[in-house]
Short mmCIF file of C-alpha atoms in Angstrom, two decimals:
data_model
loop_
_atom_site.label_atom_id
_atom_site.label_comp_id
_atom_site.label_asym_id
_atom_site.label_seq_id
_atom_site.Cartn_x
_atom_site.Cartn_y
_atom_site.Cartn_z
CA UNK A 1 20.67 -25.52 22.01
CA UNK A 2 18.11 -23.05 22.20
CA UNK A 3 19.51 -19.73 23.56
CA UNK A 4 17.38 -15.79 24.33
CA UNK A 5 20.25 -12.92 23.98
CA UNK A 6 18.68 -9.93 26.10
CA UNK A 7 20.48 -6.43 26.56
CA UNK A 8 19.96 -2.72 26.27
CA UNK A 9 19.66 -1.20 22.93
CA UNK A 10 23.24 -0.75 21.27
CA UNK A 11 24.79 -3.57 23.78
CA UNK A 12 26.02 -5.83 21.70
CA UNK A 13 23.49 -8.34 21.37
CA UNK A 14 22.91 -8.62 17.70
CA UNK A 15 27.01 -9.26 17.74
CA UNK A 16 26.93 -11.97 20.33
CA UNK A 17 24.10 -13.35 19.25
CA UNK A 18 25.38 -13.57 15.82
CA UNK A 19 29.08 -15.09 17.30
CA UNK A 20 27.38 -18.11 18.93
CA UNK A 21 26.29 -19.22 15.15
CA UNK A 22 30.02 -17.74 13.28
CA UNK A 23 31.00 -20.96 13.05
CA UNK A 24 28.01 -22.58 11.10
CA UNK A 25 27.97 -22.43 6.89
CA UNK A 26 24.22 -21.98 6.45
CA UNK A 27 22.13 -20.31 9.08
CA UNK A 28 18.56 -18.75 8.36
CA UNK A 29 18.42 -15.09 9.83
CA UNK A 30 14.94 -14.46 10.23
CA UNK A 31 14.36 -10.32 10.35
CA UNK A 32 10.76 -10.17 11.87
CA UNK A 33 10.23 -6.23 12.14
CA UNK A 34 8.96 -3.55 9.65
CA UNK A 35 10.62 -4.12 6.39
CA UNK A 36 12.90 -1.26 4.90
CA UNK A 37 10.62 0.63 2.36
CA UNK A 38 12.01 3.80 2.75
CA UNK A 39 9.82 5.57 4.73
CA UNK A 40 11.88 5.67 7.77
CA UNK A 41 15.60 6.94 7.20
CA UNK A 42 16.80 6.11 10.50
CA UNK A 43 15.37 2.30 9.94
CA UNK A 44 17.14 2.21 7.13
CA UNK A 45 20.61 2.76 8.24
CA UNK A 46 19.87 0.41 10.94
CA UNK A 47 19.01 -2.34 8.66
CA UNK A 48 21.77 -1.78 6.19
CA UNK A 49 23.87 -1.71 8.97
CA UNK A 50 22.75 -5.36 9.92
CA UNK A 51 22.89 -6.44 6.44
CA UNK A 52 26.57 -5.59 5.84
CA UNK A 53 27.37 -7.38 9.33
CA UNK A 54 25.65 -10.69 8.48
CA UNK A 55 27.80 -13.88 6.36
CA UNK A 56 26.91 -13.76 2.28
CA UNK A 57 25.66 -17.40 3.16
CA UNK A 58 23.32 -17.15 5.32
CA UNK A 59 19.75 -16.84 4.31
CA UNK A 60 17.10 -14.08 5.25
CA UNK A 61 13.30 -14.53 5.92
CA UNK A 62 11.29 -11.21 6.76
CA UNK A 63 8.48 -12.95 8.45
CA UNK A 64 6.19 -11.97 11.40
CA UNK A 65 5.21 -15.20 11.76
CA UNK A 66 7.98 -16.82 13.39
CA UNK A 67 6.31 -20.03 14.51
CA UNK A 68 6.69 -20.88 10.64
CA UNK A 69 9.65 -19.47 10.24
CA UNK A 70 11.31 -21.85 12.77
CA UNK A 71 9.08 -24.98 11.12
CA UNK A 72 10.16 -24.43 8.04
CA UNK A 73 13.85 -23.90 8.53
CA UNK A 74 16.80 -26.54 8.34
CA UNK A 75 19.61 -25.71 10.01
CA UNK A 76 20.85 -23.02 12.61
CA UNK A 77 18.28 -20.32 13.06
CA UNK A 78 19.00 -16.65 14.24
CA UNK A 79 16.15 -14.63 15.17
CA UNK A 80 16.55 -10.85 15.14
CA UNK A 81 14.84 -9.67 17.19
CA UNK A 82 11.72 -10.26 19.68
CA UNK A 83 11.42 -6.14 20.36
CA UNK A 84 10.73 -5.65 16.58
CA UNK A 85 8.56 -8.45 16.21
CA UNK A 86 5.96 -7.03 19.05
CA UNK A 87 5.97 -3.78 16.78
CA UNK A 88 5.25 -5.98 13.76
CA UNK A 89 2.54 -8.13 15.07
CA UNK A 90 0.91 -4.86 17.02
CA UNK A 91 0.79 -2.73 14.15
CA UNK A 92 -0.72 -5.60 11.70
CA UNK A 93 -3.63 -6.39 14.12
CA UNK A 94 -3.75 -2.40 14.90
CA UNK A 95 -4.11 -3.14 18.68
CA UNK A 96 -1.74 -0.17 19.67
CA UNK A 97 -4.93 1.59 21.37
CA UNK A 98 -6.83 -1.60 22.22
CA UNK A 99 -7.49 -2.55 25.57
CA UNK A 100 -4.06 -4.20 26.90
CA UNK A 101 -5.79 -7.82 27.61
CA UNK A 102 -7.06 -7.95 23.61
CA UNK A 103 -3.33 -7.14 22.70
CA UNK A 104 -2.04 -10.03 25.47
CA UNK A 105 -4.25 -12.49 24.10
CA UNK A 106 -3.05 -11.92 21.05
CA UNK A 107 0.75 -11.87 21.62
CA UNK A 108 0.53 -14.86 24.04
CA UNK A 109 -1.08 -16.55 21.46
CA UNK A 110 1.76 -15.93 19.07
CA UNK A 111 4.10 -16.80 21.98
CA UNK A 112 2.62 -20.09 22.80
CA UNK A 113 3.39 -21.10 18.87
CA UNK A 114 6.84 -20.05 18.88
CA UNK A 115 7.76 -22.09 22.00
CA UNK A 116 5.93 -25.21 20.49
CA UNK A 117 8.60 -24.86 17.46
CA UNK A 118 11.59 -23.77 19.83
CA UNK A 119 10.72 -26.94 21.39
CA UNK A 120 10.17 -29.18 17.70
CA UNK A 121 13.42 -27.44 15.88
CA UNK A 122 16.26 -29.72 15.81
CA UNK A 123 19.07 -27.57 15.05
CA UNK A 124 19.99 -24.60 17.24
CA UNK A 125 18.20 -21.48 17.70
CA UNK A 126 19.79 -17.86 18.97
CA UNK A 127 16.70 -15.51 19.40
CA UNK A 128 17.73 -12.02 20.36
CA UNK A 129 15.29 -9.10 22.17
CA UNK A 130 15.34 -6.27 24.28
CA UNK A 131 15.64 -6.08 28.03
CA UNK A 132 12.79 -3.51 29.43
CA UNK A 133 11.92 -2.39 31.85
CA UNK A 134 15.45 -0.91 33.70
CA UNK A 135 14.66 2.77 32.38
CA UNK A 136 11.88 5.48 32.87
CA UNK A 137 8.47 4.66 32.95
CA UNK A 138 7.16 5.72 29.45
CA UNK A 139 4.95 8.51 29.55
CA UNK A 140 2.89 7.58 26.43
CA UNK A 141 0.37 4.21 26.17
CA UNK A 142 2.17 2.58 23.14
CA UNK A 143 5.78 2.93 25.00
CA UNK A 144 3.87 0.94 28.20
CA UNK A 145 2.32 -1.01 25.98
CA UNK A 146 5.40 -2.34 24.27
CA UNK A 147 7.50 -2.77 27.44
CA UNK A 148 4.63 -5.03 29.36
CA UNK A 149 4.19 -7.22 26.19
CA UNK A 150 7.80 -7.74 25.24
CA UNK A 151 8.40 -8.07 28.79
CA UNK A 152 5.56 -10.86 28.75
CA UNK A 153 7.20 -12.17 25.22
CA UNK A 154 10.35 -12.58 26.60
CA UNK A 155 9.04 -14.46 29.40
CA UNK A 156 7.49 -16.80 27.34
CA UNK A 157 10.32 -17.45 25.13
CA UNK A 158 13.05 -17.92 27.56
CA UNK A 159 11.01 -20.68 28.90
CA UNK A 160 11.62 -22.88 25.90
CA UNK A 161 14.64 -21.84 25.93
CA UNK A 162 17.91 -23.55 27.52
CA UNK A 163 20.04 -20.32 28.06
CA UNK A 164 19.31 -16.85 28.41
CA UNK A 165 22.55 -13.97 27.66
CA UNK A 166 22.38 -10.87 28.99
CA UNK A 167 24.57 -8.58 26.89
CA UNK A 168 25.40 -5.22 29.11
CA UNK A 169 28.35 -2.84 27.51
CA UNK A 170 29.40 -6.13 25.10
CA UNK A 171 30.06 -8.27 27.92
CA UNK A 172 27.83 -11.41 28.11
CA UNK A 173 26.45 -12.58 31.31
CA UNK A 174 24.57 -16.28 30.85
CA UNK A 175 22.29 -16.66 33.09
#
């Protein structure tokens, strides 16, 4: 079972998304977004915060490349999350001010892989992003930028996958 958990920021998603795989003793929690170095104080909390939430057993890869991360994991994967990952992959390739169809080339491109190893893991996989899109229009580039192409991503992944949650106010909608 593949599954794409979607909400608002502070919905509940990392929770749910995190309940669907409770019940398994060894999962791989894959953290794909800037890694804590303490530059950012705020990021910090946040990912202590998701550290002291997750099981003791489970194991943690801080990887942008998630095609590999899914290849090279056994088991139950939890992927946390897509939104941080488009930060991760724009800000390694620097394409935050390059024209938008460079950046979609090279997101799709990442897309395409991760569906080809949704599609080749044998074990179940909970993915979790952000919805965008239901809010103001951002009034800088990078903030348009980032909602077309996770908006894109999301697209893409949900494809390969065979359920998609929507997590509004901690109440799960499957769609």
């Amino acid at each position: 079972m593949r599954v794409l958990v979607t909400g608002g920021v502070r919905s509940g998603k990392s929770r749910h998304a995190a309940g669907l795989l409770a019940g398994r003793d060894r999962v791989t929690f894959v953290a794909p977004g800037p890694v804590a170095d303490g530059s950012d104080p705020d990021w910090e909390i946040r990912v202590a915060h998701h550290r002291a939430h997750r099981p003791t057993r489970w194991d943690t890869v801080e990887t942008v490349d998630l095609a590999s991360a899914l290849g090279d994991a056994a088991g139950p994967v939890l992927v946390d999350c897509l939104g941080t990952w488009v930060t991760a992959v724009l800000d390694r390739a620097e394409l935050w001010d390059a024209p938008m169809d460079a950046a979609h080339r090279l997101v799709d491109q990442h897309v395409a892989a991760i569906r080809e190893a949704l599609w080749e893991h044998d074990d179940e996989v909970v993915l979790v992003t952000n919805e965008v899109g239901y809010g103001v229009v951002p009034s800088h580039r990078s903030g348009g930028v980032f909602r077309d192409l996770l908006g894109s991503a999301n697209q893409g992944v949900a494809e390969a996958c065979d359920e998609v949650h929507l997590v509004v106010c901690g109440r799960v909608l499957r769609l």
